[in-house]
CSV table of C-alpha atoms and ligand atoms in Angstrom, one decimal:
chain,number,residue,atom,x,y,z
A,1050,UNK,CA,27.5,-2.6,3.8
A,1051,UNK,CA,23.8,-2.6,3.0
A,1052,UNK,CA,21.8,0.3,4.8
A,1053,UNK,CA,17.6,-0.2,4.9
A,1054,UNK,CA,17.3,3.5,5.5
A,1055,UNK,CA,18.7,6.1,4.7
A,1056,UNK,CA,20.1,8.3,8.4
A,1057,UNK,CA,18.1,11.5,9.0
A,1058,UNK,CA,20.6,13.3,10.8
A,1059,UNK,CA,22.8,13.1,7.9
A,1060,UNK,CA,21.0,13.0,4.7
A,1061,UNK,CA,18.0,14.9,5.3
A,1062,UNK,CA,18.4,19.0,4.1
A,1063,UNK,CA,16.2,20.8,5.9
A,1064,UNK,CA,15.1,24.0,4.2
A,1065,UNK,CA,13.8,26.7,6.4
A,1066,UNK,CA,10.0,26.6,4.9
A,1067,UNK,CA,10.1,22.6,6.2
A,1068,UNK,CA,7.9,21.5,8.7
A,1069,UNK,CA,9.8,19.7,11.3
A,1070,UNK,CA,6.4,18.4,13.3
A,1071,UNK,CA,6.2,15.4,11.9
A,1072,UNK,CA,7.1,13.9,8.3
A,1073,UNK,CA,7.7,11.2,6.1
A,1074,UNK,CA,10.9,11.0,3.6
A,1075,UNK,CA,10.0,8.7,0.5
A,1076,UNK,CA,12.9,7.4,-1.6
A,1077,UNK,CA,11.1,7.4,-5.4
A,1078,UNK,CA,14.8,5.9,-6.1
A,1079,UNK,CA,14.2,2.9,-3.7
A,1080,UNK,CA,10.4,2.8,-5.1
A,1081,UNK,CA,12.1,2.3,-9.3
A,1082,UNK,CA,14.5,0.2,-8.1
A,1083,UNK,CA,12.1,-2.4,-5.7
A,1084,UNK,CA,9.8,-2.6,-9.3
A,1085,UNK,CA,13.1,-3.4,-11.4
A,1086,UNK,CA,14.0,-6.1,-8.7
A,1087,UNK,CA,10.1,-7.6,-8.7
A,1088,UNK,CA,10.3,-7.6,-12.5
A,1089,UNK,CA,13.1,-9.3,-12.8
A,1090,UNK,CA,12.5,-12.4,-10.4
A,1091,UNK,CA,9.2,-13.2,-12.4
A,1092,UNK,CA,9.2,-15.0,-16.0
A,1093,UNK,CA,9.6,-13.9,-19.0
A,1094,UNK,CA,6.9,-11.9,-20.8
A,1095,UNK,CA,5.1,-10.3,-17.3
A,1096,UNK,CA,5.1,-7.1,-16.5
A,1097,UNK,CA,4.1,-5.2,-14.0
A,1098,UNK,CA,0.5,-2.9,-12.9
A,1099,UNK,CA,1.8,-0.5,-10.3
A,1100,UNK,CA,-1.3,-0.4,-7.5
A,1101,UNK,CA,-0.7,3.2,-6.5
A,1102,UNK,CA,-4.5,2.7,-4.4
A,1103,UNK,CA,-5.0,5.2,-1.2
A,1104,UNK,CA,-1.8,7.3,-2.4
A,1105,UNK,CA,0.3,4.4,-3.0
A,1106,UNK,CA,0.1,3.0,0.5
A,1107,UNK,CA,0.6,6.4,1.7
A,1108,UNK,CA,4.0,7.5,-0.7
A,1109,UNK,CA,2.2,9.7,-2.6
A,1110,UNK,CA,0.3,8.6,-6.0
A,1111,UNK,CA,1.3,10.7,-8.3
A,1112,UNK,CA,4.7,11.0,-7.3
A,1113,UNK,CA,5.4,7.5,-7.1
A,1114,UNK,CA,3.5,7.3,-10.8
A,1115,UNK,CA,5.4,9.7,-12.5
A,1116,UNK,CA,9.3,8.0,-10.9
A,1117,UNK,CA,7.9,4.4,-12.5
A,1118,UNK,CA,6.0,5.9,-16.2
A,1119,UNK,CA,9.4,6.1,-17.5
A,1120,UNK,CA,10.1,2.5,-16.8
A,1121,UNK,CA,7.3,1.5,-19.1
A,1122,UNK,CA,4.2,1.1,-17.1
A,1123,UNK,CA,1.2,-0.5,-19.2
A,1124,UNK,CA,-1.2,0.6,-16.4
A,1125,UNK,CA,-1.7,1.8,-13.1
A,1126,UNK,CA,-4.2,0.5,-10.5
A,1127,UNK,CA,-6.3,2.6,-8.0
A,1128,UNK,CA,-9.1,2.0,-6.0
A,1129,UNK,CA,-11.6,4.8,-6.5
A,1130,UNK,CA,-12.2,7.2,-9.0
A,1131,UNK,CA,-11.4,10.5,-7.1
A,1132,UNK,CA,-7.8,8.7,-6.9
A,1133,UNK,CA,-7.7,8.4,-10.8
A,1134,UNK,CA,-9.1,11.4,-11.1
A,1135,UNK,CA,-6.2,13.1,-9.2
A,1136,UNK,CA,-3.8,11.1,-11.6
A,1137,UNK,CA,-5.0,13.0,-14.5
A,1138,UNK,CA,-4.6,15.9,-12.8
A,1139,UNK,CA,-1.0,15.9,-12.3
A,1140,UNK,CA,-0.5,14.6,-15.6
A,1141,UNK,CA,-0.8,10.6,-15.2
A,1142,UNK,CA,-1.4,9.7,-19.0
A,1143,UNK,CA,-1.1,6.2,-18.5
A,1144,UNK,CA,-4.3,4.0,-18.5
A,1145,UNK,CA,-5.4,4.1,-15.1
A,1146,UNK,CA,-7.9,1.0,-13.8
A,1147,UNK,CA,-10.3,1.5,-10.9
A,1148,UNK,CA,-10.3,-1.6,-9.3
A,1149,UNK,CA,-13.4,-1.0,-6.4
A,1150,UNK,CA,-17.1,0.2,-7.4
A,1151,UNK,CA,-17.9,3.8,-8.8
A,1152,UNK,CA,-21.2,5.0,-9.0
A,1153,UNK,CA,-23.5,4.7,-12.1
A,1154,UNK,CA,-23.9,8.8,-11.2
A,1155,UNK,CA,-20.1,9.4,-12.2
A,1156,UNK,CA,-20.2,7.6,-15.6
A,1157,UNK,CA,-19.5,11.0,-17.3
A,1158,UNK,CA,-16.5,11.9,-15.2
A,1159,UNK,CA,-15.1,7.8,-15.8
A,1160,UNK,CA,-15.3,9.4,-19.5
A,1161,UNK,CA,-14.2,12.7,-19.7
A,1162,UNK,CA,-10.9,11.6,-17.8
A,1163,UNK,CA,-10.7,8.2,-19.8
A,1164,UNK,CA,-10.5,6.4,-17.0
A,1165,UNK,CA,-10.9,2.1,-16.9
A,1166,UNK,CA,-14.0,0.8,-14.5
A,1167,UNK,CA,-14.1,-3.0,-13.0
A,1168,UNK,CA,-17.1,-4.1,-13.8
A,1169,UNK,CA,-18.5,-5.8,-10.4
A,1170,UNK,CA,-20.7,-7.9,-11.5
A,1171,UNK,CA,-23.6,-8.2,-14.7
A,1172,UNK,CA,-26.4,-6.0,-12.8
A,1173,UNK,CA,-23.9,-3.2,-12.2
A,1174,UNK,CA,-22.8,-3.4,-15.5
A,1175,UNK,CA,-26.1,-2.8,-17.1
A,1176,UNK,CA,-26.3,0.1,-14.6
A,1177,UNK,CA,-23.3,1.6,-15.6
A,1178,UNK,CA,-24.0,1.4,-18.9
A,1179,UNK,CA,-27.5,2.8,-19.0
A,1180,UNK,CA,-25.9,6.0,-17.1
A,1181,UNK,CA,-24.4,7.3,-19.9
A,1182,UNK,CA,-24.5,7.3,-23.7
A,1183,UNK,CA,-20.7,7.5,-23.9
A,1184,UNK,CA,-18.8,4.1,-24.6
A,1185,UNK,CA,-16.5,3.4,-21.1
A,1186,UNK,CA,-13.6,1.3,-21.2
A,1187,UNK,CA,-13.9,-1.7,-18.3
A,1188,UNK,CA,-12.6,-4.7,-17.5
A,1189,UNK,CA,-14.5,-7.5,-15.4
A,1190,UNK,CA,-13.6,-8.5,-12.4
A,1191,UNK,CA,-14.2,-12.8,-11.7
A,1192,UNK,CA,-14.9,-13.9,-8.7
A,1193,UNK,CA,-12.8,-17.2,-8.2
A,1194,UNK,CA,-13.2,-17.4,-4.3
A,1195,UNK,CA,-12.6,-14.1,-2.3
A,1196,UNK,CA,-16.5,-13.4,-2.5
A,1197,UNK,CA,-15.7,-9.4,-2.8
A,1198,UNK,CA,-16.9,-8.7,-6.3
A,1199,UNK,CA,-16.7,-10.2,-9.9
A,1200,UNK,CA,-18.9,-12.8,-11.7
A,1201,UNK,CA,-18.7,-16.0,-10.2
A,1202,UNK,CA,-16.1,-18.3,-11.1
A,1203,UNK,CA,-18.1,-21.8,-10.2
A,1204,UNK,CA,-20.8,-20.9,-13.2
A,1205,UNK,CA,-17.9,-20.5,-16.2
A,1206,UNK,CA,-21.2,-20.3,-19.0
A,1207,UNK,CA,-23.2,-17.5,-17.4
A,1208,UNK,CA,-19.3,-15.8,-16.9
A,1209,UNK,CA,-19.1,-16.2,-20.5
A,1210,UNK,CA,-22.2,-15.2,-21.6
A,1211,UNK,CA,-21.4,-11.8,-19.4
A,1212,UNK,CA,-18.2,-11.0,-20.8
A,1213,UNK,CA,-19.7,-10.9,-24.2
A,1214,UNK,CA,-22.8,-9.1,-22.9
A,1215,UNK,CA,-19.9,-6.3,-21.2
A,1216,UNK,CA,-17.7,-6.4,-24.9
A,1217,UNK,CA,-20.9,-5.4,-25.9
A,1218,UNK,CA,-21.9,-2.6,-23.7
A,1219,UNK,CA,-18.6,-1.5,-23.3
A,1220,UNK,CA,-14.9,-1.2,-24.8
A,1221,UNK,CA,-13.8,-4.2,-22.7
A,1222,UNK,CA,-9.7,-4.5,-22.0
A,1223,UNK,CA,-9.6,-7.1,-19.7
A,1224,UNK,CA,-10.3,-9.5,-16.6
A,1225,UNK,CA,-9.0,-9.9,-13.8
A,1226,UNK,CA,-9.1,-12.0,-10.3
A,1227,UNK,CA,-7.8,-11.2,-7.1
A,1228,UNK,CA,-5.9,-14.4,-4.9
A,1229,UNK,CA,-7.5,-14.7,-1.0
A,1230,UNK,CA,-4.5,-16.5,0.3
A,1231,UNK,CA,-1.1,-16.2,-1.9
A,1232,UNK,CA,0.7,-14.7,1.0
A,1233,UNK,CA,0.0,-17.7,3.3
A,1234,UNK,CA,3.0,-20.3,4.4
A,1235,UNK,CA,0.5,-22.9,5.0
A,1236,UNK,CA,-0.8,-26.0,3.0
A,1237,UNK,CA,-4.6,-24.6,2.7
A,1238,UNK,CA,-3.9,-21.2,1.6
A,1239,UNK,CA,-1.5,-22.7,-1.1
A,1240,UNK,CA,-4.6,-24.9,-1.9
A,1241,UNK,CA,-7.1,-22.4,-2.1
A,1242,UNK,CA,-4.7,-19.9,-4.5
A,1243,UNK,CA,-4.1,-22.5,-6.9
A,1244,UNK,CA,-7.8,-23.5,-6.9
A,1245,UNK,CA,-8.5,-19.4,-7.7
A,1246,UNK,CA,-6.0,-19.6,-10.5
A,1247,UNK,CA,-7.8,-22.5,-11.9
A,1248,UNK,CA,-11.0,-21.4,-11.6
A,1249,UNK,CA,-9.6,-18.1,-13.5
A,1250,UNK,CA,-8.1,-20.0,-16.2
A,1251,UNK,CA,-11.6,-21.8,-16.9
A,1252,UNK,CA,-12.9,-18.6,-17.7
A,1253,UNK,CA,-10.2,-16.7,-19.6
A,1254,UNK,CA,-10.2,-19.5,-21.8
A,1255,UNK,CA,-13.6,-20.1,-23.0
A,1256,UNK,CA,-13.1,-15.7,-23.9
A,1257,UNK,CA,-9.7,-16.4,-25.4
A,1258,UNK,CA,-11.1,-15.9,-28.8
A,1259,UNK,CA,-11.8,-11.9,-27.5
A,1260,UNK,CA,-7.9,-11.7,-27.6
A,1261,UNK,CA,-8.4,-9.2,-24.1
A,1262,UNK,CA,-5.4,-7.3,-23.6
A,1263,UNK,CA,-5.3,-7.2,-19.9
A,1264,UNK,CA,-5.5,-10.9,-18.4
A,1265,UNK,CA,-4.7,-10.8,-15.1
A,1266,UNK,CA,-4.7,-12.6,-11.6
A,1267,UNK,CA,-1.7,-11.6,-9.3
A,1268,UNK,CA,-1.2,-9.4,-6.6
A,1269,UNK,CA,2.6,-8.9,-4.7
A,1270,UNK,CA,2.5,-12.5,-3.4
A,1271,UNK,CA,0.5,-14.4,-6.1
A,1272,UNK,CA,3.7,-13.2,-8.4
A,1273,UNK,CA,6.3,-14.5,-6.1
A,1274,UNK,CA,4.3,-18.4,-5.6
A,1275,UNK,CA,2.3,-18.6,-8.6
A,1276,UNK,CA,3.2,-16.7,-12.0
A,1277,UNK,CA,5.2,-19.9,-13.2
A,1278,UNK,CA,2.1,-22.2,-12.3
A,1279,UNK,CA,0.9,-23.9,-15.9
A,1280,UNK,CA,-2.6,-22.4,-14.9
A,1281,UNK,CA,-1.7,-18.8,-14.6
A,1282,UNK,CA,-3.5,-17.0,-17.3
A,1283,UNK,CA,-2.3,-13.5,-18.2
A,1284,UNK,CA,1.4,-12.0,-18.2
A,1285,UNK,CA,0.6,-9.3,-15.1
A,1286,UNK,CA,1.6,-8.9,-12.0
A,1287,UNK,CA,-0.8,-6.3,-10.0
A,1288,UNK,CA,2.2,-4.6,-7.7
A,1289,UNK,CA,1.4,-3.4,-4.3
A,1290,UNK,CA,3.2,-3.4,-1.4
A,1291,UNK,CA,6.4,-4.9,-2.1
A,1292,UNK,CA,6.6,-1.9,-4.9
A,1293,UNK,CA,7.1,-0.4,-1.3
A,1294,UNK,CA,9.8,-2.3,0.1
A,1295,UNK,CA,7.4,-4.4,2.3
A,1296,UNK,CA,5.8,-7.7,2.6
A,1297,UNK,CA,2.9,-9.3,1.9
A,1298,UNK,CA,2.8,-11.2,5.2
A,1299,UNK,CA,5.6,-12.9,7.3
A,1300,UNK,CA,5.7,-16.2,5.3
A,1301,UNK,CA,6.8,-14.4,2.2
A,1302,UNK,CA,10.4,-14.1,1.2
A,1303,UNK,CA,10.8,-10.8,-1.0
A,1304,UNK,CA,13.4,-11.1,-3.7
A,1305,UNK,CA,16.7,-9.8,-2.3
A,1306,UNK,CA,17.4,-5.8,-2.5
A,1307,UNK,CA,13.7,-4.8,-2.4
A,1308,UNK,CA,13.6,-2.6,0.9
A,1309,UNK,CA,11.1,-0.3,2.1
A,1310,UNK,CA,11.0,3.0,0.6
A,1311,UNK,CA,9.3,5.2,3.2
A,1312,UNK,CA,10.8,6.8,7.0
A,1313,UNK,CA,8.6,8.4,9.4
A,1314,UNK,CA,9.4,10.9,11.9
A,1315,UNK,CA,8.3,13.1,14.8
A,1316,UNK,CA,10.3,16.1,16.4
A,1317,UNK,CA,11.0,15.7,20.2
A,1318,UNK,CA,8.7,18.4,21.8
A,1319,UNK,CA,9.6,18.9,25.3
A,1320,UNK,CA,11.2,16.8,27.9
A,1321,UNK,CA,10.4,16.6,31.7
A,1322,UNK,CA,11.1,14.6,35.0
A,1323,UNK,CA,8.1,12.5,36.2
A,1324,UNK,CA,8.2,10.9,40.0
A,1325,UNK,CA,7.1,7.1,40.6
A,1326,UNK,CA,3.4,6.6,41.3
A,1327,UNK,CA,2.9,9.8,38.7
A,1328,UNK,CA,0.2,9.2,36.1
A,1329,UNK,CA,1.0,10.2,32.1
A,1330,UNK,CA,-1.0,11.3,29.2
A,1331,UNK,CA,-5.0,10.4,29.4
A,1332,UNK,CA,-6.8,8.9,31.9
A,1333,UNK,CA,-5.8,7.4,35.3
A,1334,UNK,CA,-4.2,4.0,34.0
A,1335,UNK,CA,-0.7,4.3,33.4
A,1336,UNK,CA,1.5,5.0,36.3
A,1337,UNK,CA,4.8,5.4,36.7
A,1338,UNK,CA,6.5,2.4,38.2
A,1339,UNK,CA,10.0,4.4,38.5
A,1340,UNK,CA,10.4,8.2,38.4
A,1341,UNK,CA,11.8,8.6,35.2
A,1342,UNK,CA,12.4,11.1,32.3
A,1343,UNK,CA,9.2,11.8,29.9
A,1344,UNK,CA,9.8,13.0,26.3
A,1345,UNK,CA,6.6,14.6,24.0
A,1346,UNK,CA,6.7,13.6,20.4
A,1347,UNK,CA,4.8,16.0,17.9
A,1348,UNK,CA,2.7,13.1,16.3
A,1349,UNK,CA,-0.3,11.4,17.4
A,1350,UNK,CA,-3.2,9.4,16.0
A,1351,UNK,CA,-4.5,12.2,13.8
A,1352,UNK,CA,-1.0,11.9,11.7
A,1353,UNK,CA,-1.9,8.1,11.6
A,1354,UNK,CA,0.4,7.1,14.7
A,1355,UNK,CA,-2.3,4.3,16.0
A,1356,UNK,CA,-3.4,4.7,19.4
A,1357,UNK,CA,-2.9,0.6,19.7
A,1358,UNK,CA,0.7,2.1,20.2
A,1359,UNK,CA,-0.6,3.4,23.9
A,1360,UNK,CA,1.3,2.0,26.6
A,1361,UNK,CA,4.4,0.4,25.9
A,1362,UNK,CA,2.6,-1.9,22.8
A,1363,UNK,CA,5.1,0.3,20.6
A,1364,UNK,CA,8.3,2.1,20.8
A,1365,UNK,CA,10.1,4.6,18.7
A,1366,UNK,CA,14.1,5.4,18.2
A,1367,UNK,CA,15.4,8.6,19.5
A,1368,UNK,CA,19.5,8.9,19.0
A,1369,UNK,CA,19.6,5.0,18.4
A,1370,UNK,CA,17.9,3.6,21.4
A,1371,UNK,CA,14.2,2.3,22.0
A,1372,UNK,CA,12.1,4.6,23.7
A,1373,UNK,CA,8.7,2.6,24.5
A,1374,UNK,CA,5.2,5.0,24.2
A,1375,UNK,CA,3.7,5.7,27.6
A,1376,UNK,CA,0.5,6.4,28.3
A,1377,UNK,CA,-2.2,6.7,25.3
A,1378,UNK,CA,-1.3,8.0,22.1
A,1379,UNK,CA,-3.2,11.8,22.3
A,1380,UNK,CA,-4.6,13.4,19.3
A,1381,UNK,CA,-1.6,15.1,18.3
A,1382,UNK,CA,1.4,14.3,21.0
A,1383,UNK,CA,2.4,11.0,22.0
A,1384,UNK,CA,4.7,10.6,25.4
A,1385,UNK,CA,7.4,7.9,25.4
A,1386,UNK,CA,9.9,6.7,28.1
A,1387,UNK,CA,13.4,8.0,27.5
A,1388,UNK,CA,14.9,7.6,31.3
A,1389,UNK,CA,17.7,4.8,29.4
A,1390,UNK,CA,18.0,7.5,26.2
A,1391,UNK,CA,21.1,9.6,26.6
A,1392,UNK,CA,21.1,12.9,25.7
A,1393,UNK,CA,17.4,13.5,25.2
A,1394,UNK,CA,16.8,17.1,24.0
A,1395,UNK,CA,13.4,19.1,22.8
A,1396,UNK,CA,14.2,19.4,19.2
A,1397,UNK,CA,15.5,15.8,18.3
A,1398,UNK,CA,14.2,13.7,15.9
A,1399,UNK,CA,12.2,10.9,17.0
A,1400,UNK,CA,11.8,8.0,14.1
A,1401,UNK,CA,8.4,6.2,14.3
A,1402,UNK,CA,9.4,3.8,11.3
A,1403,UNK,CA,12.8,3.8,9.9
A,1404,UNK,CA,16.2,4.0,11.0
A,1405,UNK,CA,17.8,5.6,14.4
A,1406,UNK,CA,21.8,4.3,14.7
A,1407,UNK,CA,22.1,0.3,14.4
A,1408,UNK,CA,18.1,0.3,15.3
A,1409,UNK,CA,15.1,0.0,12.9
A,1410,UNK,CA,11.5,-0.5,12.9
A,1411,UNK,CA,9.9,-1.3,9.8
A,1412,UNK,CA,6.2,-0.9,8.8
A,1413,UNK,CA,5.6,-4.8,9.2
A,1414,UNK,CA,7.6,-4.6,12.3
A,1415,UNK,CA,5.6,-1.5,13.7
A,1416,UNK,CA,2.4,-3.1,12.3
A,1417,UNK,CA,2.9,-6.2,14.5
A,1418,UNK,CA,3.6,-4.1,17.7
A,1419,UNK,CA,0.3,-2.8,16.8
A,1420,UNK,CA,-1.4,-6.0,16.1
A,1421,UNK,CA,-1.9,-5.5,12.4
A,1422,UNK,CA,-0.2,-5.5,9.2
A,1423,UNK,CA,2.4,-3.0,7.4
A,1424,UNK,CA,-0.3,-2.3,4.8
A,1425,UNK,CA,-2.4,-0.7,7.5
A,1426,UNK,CA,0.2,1.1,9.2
A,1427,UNK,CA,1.8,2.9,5.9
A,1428,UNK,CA,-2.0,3.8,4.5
A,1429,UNK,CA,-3.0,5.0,8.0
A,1430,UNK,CA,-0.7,7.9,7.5
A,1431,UNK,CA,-2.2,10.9,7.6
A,1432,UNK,CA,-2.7,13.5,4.8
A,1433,UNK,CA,-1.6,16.1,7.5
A,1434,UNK,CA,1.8,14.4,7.5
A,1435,UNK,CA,4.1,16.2,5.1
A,1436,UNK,CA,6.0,13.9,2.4
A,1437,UNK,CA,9.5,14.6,1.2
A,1438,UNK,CA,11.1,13.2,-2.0
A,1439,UNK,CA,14.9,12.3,-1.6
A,1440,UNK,CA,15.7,11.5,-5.2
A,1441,UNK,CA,17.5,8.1,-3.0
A,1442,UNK,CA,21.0,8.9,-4.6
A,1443,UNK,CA,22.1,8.9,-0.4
A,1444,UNK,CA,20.9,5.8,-0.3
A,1445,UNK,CA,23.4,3.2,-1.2
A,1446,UNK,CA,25.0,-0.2,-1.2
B,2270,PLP,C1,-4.7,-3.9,-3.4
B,2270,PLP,C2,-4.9,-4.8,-4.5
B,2270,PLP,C3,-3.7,-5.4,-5.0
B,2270,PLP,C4,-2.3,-5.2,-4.5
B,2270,PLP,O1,-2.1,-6.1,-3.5
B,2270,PLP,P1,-0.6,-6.2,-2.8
B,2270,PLP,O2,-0.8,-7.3,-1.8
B,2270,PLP,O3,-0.4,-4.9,-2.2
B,2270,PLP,O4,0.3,-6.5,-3.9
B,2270,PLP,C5,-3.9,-6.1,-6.2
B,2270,PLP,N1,-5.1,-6.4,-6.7
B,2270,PLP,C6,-6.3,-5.9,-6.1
B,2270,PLP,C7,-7.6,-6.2,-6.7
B,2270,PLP,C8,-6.2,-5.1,-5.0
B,2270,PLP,O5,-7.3,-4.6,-4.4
């Protein structure tokens, strides 16, 4: 039988120096194995650029970079230089690529940790440039319809003449794009990611002569849709969030046996009786319609638990069963309803994404409770939030 996540009550080995307040559990095993799955439903000849951005959607950058080097890992994306920086730190050796904008002031830190800067568009790379007498290593990004950054796609020439200009100025390794809508179902967002590719491919070619090692346009979703497309330029696949076990959006199938990666838990703080017509938590709002039994959870939005969770939006699983928020989420506790939990006890474990019995809530699934996507909910956990490493051996088919 296939099990999404791994059981806290058994698998997890507490040591007495663990803090049981509140806590993710990251299986690097499930993390090696989602990129071998990916890799393997694309063509032959791609490979895979881990995206290991704000601490790899909150698993822990270097942790999850150091599980996938072995694999063979050409590069790793991040998305500022403080992020790389940390990399090198720990001992990333790997070419790291900063995909967002870094300031002209930190060219000599880009250089002493041989880090890889996109190049946002022709002014910035002058700028960049000027700032130091060091040759950097860059790639350009090309703007084929997201209107973020890159040189823009619907003037191919001036691209060209830009790319030379930047092999000039720097040691220039590649080009990439970035797809607007390859995670959408519909008709128009199909249309608008093969138009990007396209436009890409215009451009690529007219530098083909450059032989650039690092050509590349898709993201998690773009790899799934488009990597077979005649179009598609380059043989990479920049790997986000399904490296995580989650989805790009709800339209996207993921390749079967790539499952999320990361649980989420809070310890049950204290549990009380509350009388009908009693109010909870902050504020005058939320009343209770039935007296009922109240249990405090030792997480709140400073560990990342949104405060869109407040009243009933969201619920979490205490011994297998729902037990909907109440109230708003506080700072640092968040009360939820466990009048239909049995057996409610300070001291239980209280899953906020993962697995409780035959119940789960995913990232995605908490991220639409909360109006938004999985993305947001996995990077908006908090640094305070301690991470543990099962090596994912428990975790099994
Ligand atoms: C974040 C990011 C990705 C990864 O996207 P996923 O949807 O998580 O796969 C790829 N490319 C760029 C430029 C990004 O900013």
């Amino acid at each position: 039988m296939k099990r999404r996540y791994s059981d806290v009550s058994k698998e997890r080995n507490y040591k007495a120096t663990d803090s049981k307040r509140c806590w993710t559990e990251i299986s690097l095993s499930r993390i090696k194995r989602n990129f071998k799955i990916y890799g393997g439903s694309l063509p032959e000849g791609f490979k895979i650029i881990p995206v290991i951005k704000a601490d790899a959607y909150g698993h822990g950058a270097s942790a999850v970079a150091k599980a996938l080097s072995p694999l063979g890992v050409p590069l790793f994306a991040v998305a500022t230089v403080d992020e790389a920086v940390q990399l090198r730190r720990d001992g990333v050796s790997e070419e790291i690529l900063i995909l967002g904008y870094t300031s002209p002031e930190e060219a000599e830190r880009l250089y002493e940790y041989g880090l890889t800067q996109t190049l946002t568009d022709d002014f910035y790379a002058e700028e960049l440039a000027a700032a130091t007498d060091k040759r950097l290593v860059a790639q350009y990004a090309i703007d084929t319809g997201m209107h973020r950054i890159g040189l823009d796609a619907c003037f191919p020439s001036r691209c060209e003449r830009a790319i030379r200009r930047g092999a000039e100025l720097f040691r220039l390794n590649g080009l990439f794009t970035h797809l607007a809508s390859a995670d959408s179902g519909e008709e128009k967002g199909r249309v608008m990611a093969q138009a990007q590719i396209e436009r890409f491919s215009h451009v690529a070619k007219r530098v083909e002569d450059m032989a650039l090692p690092f050509v590349h346009c898709l993201n998690t979703a773009g790899g799934l849709s488009y990597a077979e497309l005649p179009e598609c330029v380059g043989r990479f696949v920049r790997l986000g969030i399904s490296l995580y076990g989650l989805a790009p959006s709800e339209e996207v199938l993921l390749p079967s046996g790539i499952e999320p990666a990361l649980s989420w838990y809070a310890t049950v703080a204290s549990v009380r009786a509350v009388k009908r017509g009693e109010t909870v938590g902050y504020g005058t709002d939320f009343r209770m319609e039935r007296s009922g039994i109240i249990a405090t959870l030792t997480a709140g939005y400073a560990d990342g638990y949104s405060r869109s969770a407040s009243c009933g939006r969201a619920y979490v699983l205490i011994n297998g069963q729902r037990a909907p928020v109440v109230g708003r989420v506080c700072m640092d506790q968040t009360m939820v309803d466990v009048s239909r939990v049995s057996h409610v006890r300070a001291g239980d474990t209280a899953v906020l994404i993962g697995r409780s019995g035959e119940e789960i809530i995913t990232a995605d699934g908490l991220g639409r409770m909360l109006g938004t996507i999985g993305y947001e909910v996995v990077c908006g956990i908090s640094p305070r939030v301690a991470k543990y490493y099962g090596n994912g051996t428990e975790i099994t088919d």
